[in-house]
Amino acid sequence: MKIVIINGSPRKNGATAGILRAMEDKLAENGAETEFFNVCDMNISPCRGCCSCYKTGRCFIDDGCERLSSKIAEADGIIIGSPTYASNVSGQLKQFIDRGHFVIEQLLYGKYAVSVATGENYGSGDTSAVLNKLLKYSGARLSGKIICDLPFGSGLTEKTCDKAYRASDRLFTDISCKKAYFFQSLIHKIIFNAGIKPFVERKGESYSGVIQKWKNIGIN
């Protein structure tokens, strides 16, 4: 079992990272293989908006984004966390999301996911909603979500650690037994067949890389 953990915070020792590290420890204890990535340490250029990746299946910018996307593609699960900036994810994480082959190319199809959103005052629920929509629209089954409001610079409470451990156990169990999540799967099927697939098919040859990726992961 391979699980990719992504810290979207510019702080490698903040609340978001602390929760993710607690989840990493618990998953390792259960026997999962994990890889932890701090987006702030990675060389990820902004999206240029050229759409060439939809034809070739790969961004022409060969940097940390492509390598991280490849790691996600090989994983069984993903945990992605972000602090709340202006009721949204961090700029560093958004830059990766913009280039990460998520929704159109269905990077997370058949994988299981957990989102982590932290904040201090207001808006962490909005951040969680952004992450959850990304995960589900990209084909993932959402095993759980963590929303935590903590004072800036404070350590994790016992209650927060318990949330992290429970979410880790549930993710591990879901992957192990391939939990169905019927309602989530139904919603994704509607979104994909009514919106994403017709859009891509109208684009024809210019989106041939997307069609090939769908075939590779078993989407008809």
PDB file of C-alpha atoms in Angstrom:
ATOM      1  CA  MET A   1       0.000   0.000   0.000  1.00  0.00           C
ATOM      2  CA  LYS A   2       1.499   3.312  -1.127  1.00  0.00           C
ATOM      3  CA  ILE A   3       0.228   6.640   0.186  1.00  0.00           C
ATOM      4  CA  VAL A   4       1.451  10.089  -0.866  1.00  0.00           C
ATOM      5  CA  ILE A   5       1.194  12.848   1.743  1.00  0.00           C
ATOM      6  CA  ILE A   6       1.367  16.466   0.551  1.00  0.00           C
ATOM      7  CA  ASN A   7       1.936  19.406   2.866  1.00  0.00           C
ATOM      8  CA  GLY A   8       0.679  22.482   1.040  1.00  0.00           C
ATOM      9  CA  SER A   9       1.838  24.869   3.748  1.00  0.00           C
ATOM     10  CA  PRO A  10       4.885  27.146   3.422  1.00  0.00           C
ATOM     11  CA  ARG A  11       5.678  26.098   7.001  1.00  0.00           C
ATOM     12  CA  LYS A  12       7.288  22.694   7.399  1.00  0.00           C
ATOM     13  CA  ASN A  13       6.657  22.586  11.150  1.00  0.00           C
ATOM     14  CA  GLY A  14       3.252  24.239  11.429  1.00  0.00           C
ATOM     15  CA  ALA A  15      -0.146  22.841  12.345  1.00  0.00           C
ATOM     16  CA  THR A  16      -0.838  21.367   8.899  1.00  0.00           C
ATOM     17  CA  ALA A  17       2.509  19.594   8.811  1.00  0.00           C
ATOM     18  CA  GLY A  18       2.024  18.356  12.368  1.00  0.00           C
ATOM     19  CA  ILE A  19      -1.282  16.694  11.533  1.00  0.00           C
ATOM     20  CA  LEU A  20       0.143  15.171   8.376  1.00  0.00           C
ATOM     21  CA  ARG A  21       3.189  13.841  10.233  1.00  0.00           C
ATOM     22  CA  ALA A  22       0.921  12.262  12.846  1.00  0.00           C
ATOM     23  CA  MET A  23      -0.992  10.563  10.051  1.00  0.00           C
ATOM     24  CA  GLU A  24       2.254   9.416   8.458  1.00  0.00           C
ATOM     25  CA  ASP A  25       3.370   7.817  11.723  1.00  0.00           C
ATOM     26  CA  LYS A  26       0.053   6.024  12.177  1.00  0.00           C
ATOM     27  CA  LEU A  27       0.010   4.712   8.620  1.00  0.00           C
ATOM     28  CA  ALA A  28       3.570   3.453   8.953  1.00  0.00           C
ATOM     29  CA  GLU A  29       2.555   1.723  12.168  1.00  0.00           C
ATOM     30  CA  ASN A  30      -0.241  -0.015  10.228  1.00  0.00           C
ATOM     31  CA  GLY A  31       2.230  -1.158   7.574  1.00  0.00           C
ATOM     32  CA  ALA A  32       1.662   1.341   4.753  1.00  0.00           C
ATOM     33  CA  GLU A  33       4.473   2.777   2.643  1.00  0.00           C
ATOM     34  CA  THR A  34       4.314   6.575   2.734  1.00  0.00           C
ATOM     35  CA  GLU A  35       6.094   9.428   0.981  1.00  0.00           C
ATOM     36  CA  PHE A  36       5.898  12.927   2.439  1.00  0.00           C
ATOM     37  CA  PHE A  37       6.290  16.045   0.286  1.00  0.00           C
ATOM     38  CA  ASN A  38       6.571  19.684   1.350  1.00  0.00           C
ATOM     39  CA  VAL A  39       5.383  21.684  -1.646  1.00  0.00           C
ATOM     40  CA  CYS A  40       7.396  24.672  -0.443  1.00  0.00           C
ATOM     41  CA  ASP A  41      10.624  22.682  -0.985  1.00  0.00           C
ATOM     42  CA  MET A  42       9.765  21.766  -4.555  1.00  0.00           C
ATOM     43  CA  ASN A  43      10.591  23.604  -7.736  1.00  0.00           C
ATOM     44  CA  ILE A  44       7.134  24.108  -9.266  1.00  0.00           C
ATOM     45  CA  SER A  45       6.688  26.752 -11.938  1.00  0.00           C
ATOM     46  CA  PRO A  46       3.321  28.422 -12.566  1.00  0.00           C
ATOM     47  CA  CYS A  47       1.019  27.047 -15.236  1.00  0.00           C
ATOM     48  CA  ARG A  48       1.499  28.856 -18.578  1.00  0.00           C
ATOM     49  CA  GLY A  49      -2.029  28.112 -19.780  1.00  0.00           C
ATOM     50  CA  CYS A  50      -0.829  26.577 -23.056  1.00  0.00           C
ATOM     51  CA  CYS A  51      -2.900  23.359 -22.668  1.00  0.00           C
ATOM     52  CA  SER A  52      -0.175  21.349 -24.440  1.00  0.00           C
ATOM     53  CA  CYS A  53      -0.311  18.726 -21.651  1.00  0.00           C
ATOM     54  CA  TYR A  54      -3.802  17.747 -22.791  1.00  0.00           C
ATOM     55  CA  LYS A  55      -2.359  16.635 -26.149  1.00  0.00           C
ATOM     56  CA  THR A  56       0.961  15.187 -25.023  1.00  0.00           C
ATOM     57  CA  GLY A  57      -0.058  13.849 -21.591  1.00  0.00           C
ATOM     58  CA  ARG A  58       2.799  15.717 -19.957  1.00  0.00           C
ATOM     59  CA  CYS A  59       3.630  19.330 -19.141  1.00  0.00           C
ATOM     60  CA  PHE A  60       6.509  20.736 -21.182  1.00  0.00           C
ATOM     61  CA  ILE A  61       7.950  22.173 -17.932  1.00  0.00           C
ATOM     62  CA  ASP A  62      10.030  19.362 -16.472  1.00  0.00           C
ATOM     63  CA  ASP A  63      10.091  20.188 -12.778  1.00  0.00           C
ATOM     64  CA  GLY A  64       8.908  18.982  -9.367  1.00  0.00           C
ATOM     65  CA  CYS A  65       5.255  19.081 -10.383  1.00  0.00           C
ATOM     66  CA  GLU A  66       5.645  16.345 -12.960  1.00  0.00           C
ATOM     67  CA  ARG A  67       7.614  14.167 -10.550  1.00  0.00           C
ATOM     68  CA  LEU A  68       5.032  14.601  -7.782  1.00  0.00           C
ATOM     69  CA  SER A  69       2.153  13.880 -10.173  1.00  0.00           C
ATOM     70  CA  SER A  70       3.929  10.663 -11.198  1.00  0.00           C
ATOM     71  CA  LYS A  71       4.225   9.649  -7.535  1.00  0.00           C
ATOM     72  CA  ILE A  72       0.503  10.257  -7.031  1.00  0.00           C
ATOM     73  CA  ALA A  73      -0.348   8.219 -10.132  1.00  0.00           C
ATOM     74  CA  GLU A  74       1.509   5.228  -8.661  1.00  0.00           C
ATOM     75  CA  ALA A  75      -0.076   5.508  -5.198  1.00  0.00           C
ATOM     76  CA  ASP A  76      -3.147   3.845  -3.708  1.00  0.00           C
ATOM     77  CA  GLY A  77      -4.048   6.866  -1.604  1.00  0.00           C
ATOM     78  CA  ILE A  78      -3.349  10.552  -1.117  1.00  0.00           C
ATOM     79  CA  ILE A  79      -3.495  12.869   1.881  1.00  0.00           C
ATOM     80  CA  ILE A  80      -3.364  16.540   1.034  1.00  0.00           C
ATOM     81  CA  GLY A  81      -3.299  19.382   3.549  1.00  0.00           C
ATOM     82  CA  SER A  82      -3.314  23.148   3.487  1.00  0.00           C
ATOM     83  CA  PRO A  83      -3.557  26.104   5.852  1.00  0.00           C
ATOM     84  CA  THR A  84      -6.256  28.664   5.170  1.00  0.00           C
ATOM     85  CA  TYR A  85      -5.268  31.805   3.280  1.00  0.00           C
ATOM     86  CA  ALA A  86      -8.154  34.140   2.355  1.00  0.00           C
ATOM     87  CA  SER A  87     -10.626  31.259   2.799  1.00  0.00           C
ATOM     88  CA  ASN A  88      -8.708  29.145   0.325  1.00  0.00           C
ATOM     89  CA  VAL A  89      -5.677  26.885  -0.031  1.00  0.00           C
ATOM     90  CA  SER A  90      -2.158  28.298   0.117  1.00  0.00           C
ATOM     91  CA  GLY A  91      -0.616  29.854  -2.980  1.00  0.00           C
ATOM     92  CA  GLN A  92       2.091  27.191  -3.046  1.00  0.00           C
ATOM     93  CA  LEU A  93      -0.472  24.388  -3.132  1.00  0.00           C
ATOM     94  CA  LYS A  94      -2.668  26.165  -5.689  1.00  0.00           C
ATOM     95  CA  GLN A  95       0.315  26.423  -8.020  1.00  0.00           C
ATOM     96  CA  PHE A  96       0.724  22.645  -7.854  1.00  0.00           C
ATOM     97  CA  ILE A  97      -3.007  22.035  -8.282  1.00  0.00           C
ATOM     98  CA  ASP A  98      -3.057  24.187 -11.425  1.00  0.00           C
ATOM     99  CA  ARG A  99      -0.427  21.966 -13.041  1.00  0.00           C
ATOM    100  CA  GLY A 100      -1.079  18.619 -11.366  1.00  0.00           C
ATOM    101  CA  HIS A 101      -3.177  16.787 -14.020  1.00  0.00           C
ATOM    102  CA  PHE A 102      -6.037  16.403 -11.542  1.00  0.00           C
ATOM    103  CA  VAL A 103      -9.578  16.885 -12.842  1.00  0.00           C
ATOM    104  CA  ILE A 104      -9.469  16.659 -16.647  1.00  0.00           C
ATOM    105  CA  GLU A 105      -6.966  13.798 -16.644  1.00  0.00           C
ATOM    106  CA  GLN A 106      -8.582  12.059 -13.623  1.00  0.00           C
ATOM    107  CA  LEU A 107      -5.295  11.621 -11.768  1.00  0.00           C
ATOM    108  CA  LEU A 108      -7.000  10.220  -8.647  1.00  0.00           C
ATOM    109  CA  TYR A 109      -9.377   7.779 -10.339  1.00  0.00           C
ATOM    110  CA  GLY A 110      -9.905   4.744  -8.076  1.00  0.00           C
ATOM    111  CA  LYS A 111      -7.687   6.084  -5.283  1.00  0.00           C
ATOM    112  CA  TYR A 112      -8.662   6.949  -1.712  1.00  0.00           C
ATOM    113  CA  ALA A 113      -8.069  10.341  -0.154  1.00  0.00           C
ATOM    114  CA  VAL A 114      -8.157  12.417   3.018  1.00  0.00           C
ATOM    115  CA  SER A 115      -8.107  16.218   3.141  1.00  0.00           C
ATOM    116  CA  VAL A 116      -6.653  18.311   5.958  1.00  0.00           C
ATOM    117  CA  ALA A 117      -7.502  22.003   6.375  1.00  0.00           C
ATOM    118  CA  THR A 118      -6.187  24.178   9.194  1.00  0.00           C
ATOM    119  CA  GLY A 119      -6.859  27.755  10.206  1.00  0.00           C
ATOM    120  CA  GLU A 120      -6.842  30.148  13.113  1.00  0.00           C
ATOM    121  CA  ASN A 121      -9.900  32.325  12.698  1.00  0.00           C
ATOM    122  CA  TYR A 122     -12.352  31.783   9.825  1.00  0.00           C
ATOM    123  CA  GLY A 123     -12.448  30.062   6.454  1.00  0.00           C
ATOM    124  CA  SER A 124     -10.964  26.640   7.133  1.00  0.00           C
ATOM    125  CA  GLY A 125     -14.303  25.086   6.155  1.00  0.00           C
ATOM    126  CA  ASP A 126     -14.000  26.825   2.779  1.00  0.00           C
ATOM    127  CA  THR A 127     -10.480  25.477   2.361  1.00  0.00           C
ATOM    128  CA  SER A 128     -11.722  21.991   3.165  1.00  0.00           C
ATOM    129  CA  ALA A 129     -14.482  22.352   0.562  1.00  0.00           C
ATOM    130  CA  VAL A 130     -11.946  23.369  -2.105  1.00  0.00           C
ATOM    131  CA  LEU A 131      -9.758  20.340  -1.335  1.00  0.00           C
ATOM    132  CA  ASN A 132     -12.691  17.917  -1.185  1.00  0.00           C
ATOM    133  CA  LYS A 133     -14.102  19.097  -4.505  1.00  0.00           C
ATOM    134  CA  LEU A 134     -10.666  18.712  -6.116  1.00  0.00           C
ATOM    135  CA  LEU A 135     -10.278  15.185  -4.765  1.00  0.00           C
ATOM    136  CA  LYS A 136     -13.755  13.979  -5.693  1.00  0.00           C
ATOM    137  CA  TYR A 137     -13.848  15.618  -9.141  1.00  0.00           C
ATOM    138  CA  SER A 138     -10.457  14.018  -9.876  1.00  0.00           C
ATOM    139  CA  GLY A 139     -11.922  10.574  -9.267  1.00  0.00           C
ATOM    140  CA  ALA A 140     -10.919   9.871  -5.661  1.00  0.00           C
ATOM    141  CA  ARG A 141     -13.043   8.261  -2.990  1.00  0.00           C
ATOM    142  CA  LEU A 142     -12.971  10.609  -0.006  1.00  0.00           C
ATOM    143  CA  SER A 143     -12.274   8.501   3.086  1.00  0.00           C
ATOM    144  CA  GLY A 144     -12.367  11.458   5.436  1.00  0.00           C
ATOM    145  CA  LYS A 145     -11.583  15.085   6.129  1.00  0.00           C
ATOM    146  CA  ILE A 146      -9.973  16.947   9.001  1.00  0.00           C
ATOM    147  CA  ILE A 147     -10.759  20.590   9.768  1.00  0.00           C
ATOM    148  CA  CYS A 148      -8.797  22.118  12.657  1.00  0.00           C
ATOM    149  CA  ASP A 149      -8.725  25.680  13.970  1.00  0.00           C
ATOM    150  CA  LEU A 150      -5.645  26.163  16.126  1.00  0.00           C
ATOM    151  CA  PRO A 151      -3.890  29.265  17.482  1.00  0.00           C
ATOM    152  CA  PHE A 152      -0.947  30.247  15.279  1.00  0.00           C
ATOM    153  CA  GLY A 153       2.288  28.690  16.520  1.00  0.00           C
ATOM    154  CA  SER A 154       0.589  26.317  18.960  1.00  0.00           C
ATOM    155  CA  GLY A 155       1.244  22.596  19.166  1.00  0.00           C
ATOM    156  CA  LEU A 156      -1.273  19.893  18.370  1.00  0.00           C
ATOM    157  CA  THR A 157      -3.821  19.028  21.032  1.00  0.00           C
ATOM    158  CA  GLU A 158      -4.560  15.458  22.040  1.00  0.00           C
ATOM    159  CA  LYS A 159      -7.963  15.799  20.384  1.00  0.00           C
ATOM    160  CA  THR A 160      -6.353  16.836  17.095  1.00  0.00           C
ATOM    161  CA  CYS A 161      -3.917  13.925  17.222  1.00  0.00           C
ATOM    162  CA  ASP A 162      -6.817  11.552  17.818  1.00  0.00           C
ATOM    163  CA  LYS A 163      -8.560  12.936  14.712  1.00  0.00           C
ATOM    164  CA  ALA A 164      -5.406  12.348  12.689  1.00  0.00           C
ATOM    165  CA  TYR A 165      -5.030   8.779  13.932  1.00  0.00           C
ATOM    166  CA  ARG A 166      -8.678   7.910  13.283  1.00  0.00           C
ATOM    167  CA  ALA A 167      -8.535   9.341   9.765  1.00  0.00           C
ATOM    168  CA  SER A 168      -5.365   7.351   9.083  1.00  0.00           C
ATOM    169  CA  ASP A 169      -6.936   4.109  10.295  1.00  0.00           C
ATOM    170  CA  ARG A 170     -10.003   4.685   8.156  1.00  0.00           C
ATOM    171  CA  LEU A 171      -7.919   5.429   5.047  1.00  0.00           C
ATOM    172  CA  PHE A 172      -5.855   2.301   5.626  1.00  0.00           C
ATOM    173  CA  THR A 173      -8.988   0.177   6.078  1.00  0.00           C
ATOM    174  CA  ASP A 174     -10.737   1.660   3.036  1.00  0.00           C
ATOM    175  CA  ILE A 175      -7.769   0.891   0.795  1.00  0.00           C
ATOM    176  CA  SER A 176      -7.361  -2.592   2.252  1.00  0.00           C
ATOM    177  CA  CYS A 177     -10.988  -3.597   1.678  1.00  0.00           C
ATOM    178  CA  LYS A 178     -11.558  -1.386  -1.393  1.00  0.00           C
ATOM    179  CA  LYS A 179     -14.592   0.292   0.153  1.00  0.00           C
ATOM    180  CA  ALA A 180     -17.196   1.176  -2.458  1.00  0.00           C
ATOM    181  CA  TYR A 181     -18.626   4.603  -1.398  1.00  0.00           C
ATOM    182  CA  PHE A 182     -21.635   4.160  -3.664  1.00  0.00           C
ATOM    183  CA  PHE A 183     -23.019   7.713  -3.422  1.00  0.00           C
ATOM    184  CA  GLN A 184     -19.631   9.332  -4.104  1.00  0.00           C
ATOM    185  CA  SER A 185     -19.087   7.032  -7.082  1.00  0.00           C
ATOM    186  CA  LEU A 186     -22.531   7.910  -8.450  1.00  0.00           C
ATOM    187  CA  ILE A 187     -21.912  11.657  -8.167  1.00  0.00           C
ATOM    188  CA  HIS A 188     -18.516  11.304  -9.842  1.00  0.00           C
ATOM    189  CA  LYS A 189     -20.029   9.247 -12.667  1.00  0.00           C
ATOM    190  CA  ILE A 190     -22.609  11.951 -13.333  1.00  0.00           C
ATOM    191  CA  ILE A 191     -20.020  14.745 -13.262  1.00  0.00           C
ATOM    192  CA  PHE A 192     -17.633  12.833 -15.502  1.00  0.00           C
ATOM    193  CA  ASN A 193     -20.164  11.649 -18.089  1.00  0.00           C
ATOM    194  CA  ALA A 194     -22.237  14.832 -18.196  1.00  0.00           C
ATOM    195  CA  GLY A 195     -19.442  17.388 -17.999  1.00  0.00           C
ATOM    196  CA  ILE A 196     -15.826  16.271 -18.293  1.00  0.00           C
ATOM    197  CA  LYS A 197     -16.079  13.554 -20.953  1.00  0.00           C
ATOM    198  CA  PRO A 198     -18.244  15.494 -23.485  1.00  0.00           C
ATOM    199  CA  PHE A 199     -15.977  18.526 -23.098  1.00  0.00           C
ATOM    200  CA  VAL A 200     -12.836  16.500 -23.818  1.00  0.00           C
ATOM    201  CA  GLU A 201     -14.424  14.661 -26.755  1.00  0.00           C
ATOM    202  CA  ARG A 202     -15.384  17.991 -28.361  1.00  0.00           C
ATOM    203  CA  LYS A 203     -11.726  19.027 -28.240  1.00  0.00           C
ATOM    204  CA  GLY A 204     -10.726  16.145 -30.514  1.00  0.00           C
ATOM    205  CA  GLU A 205      -7.054  15.593 -31.308  1.00  0.00           C
ATOM    206  CA  SER A 206      -5.907  18.494 -29.126  1.00  0.00           C
ATOM    207  CA  TYR A 207      -6.938  16.435 -26.067  1.00  0.00           C
ATOM    208  CA  SER A 208      -5.647  13.066 -27.298  1.00  0.00           C
ATOM    209  CA  GLY A 209      -3.246  12.823 -24.354  1.00  0.00           C
ATOM    210  CA  VAL A 210      -6.183  12.977 -21.954  1.00  0.00           C
ATOM    211  CA  ILE A 211      -8.011  10.173 -23.769  1.00  0.00           C
ATOM    212  CA  GLN A 212      -4.879   8.020 -23.622  1.00  0.00           C
ATOM    213  CA  LYS A 213      -4.518   8.598 -19.880  1.00  0.00           C
ATOM    214  CA  TRP A 214      -8.132   7.569 -19.355  1.00  0.00           C
ATOM    215  CA  LYS A 215      -7.466   4.339 -21.261  1.00  0.00           C
ATOM    216  CA  ASN A 216      -4.350   3.677 -19.186  1.00  0.00           C
ATOM    217  CA  ILE A 217      -6.293   3.865 -15.918  1.00  0.00           C
ATOM    218  CA  GLY A 218      -9.346   1.979 -17.150  1.00  0.00           C
ATOM    219  CA  ILE A 219     -11.847   4.775 -17.825  1.00  0.00           C
ATOM    220  CA  ASN A 220     -14.032   4.065 -20.855  1.00  0.00           C
TER     221      ASN A 220
END
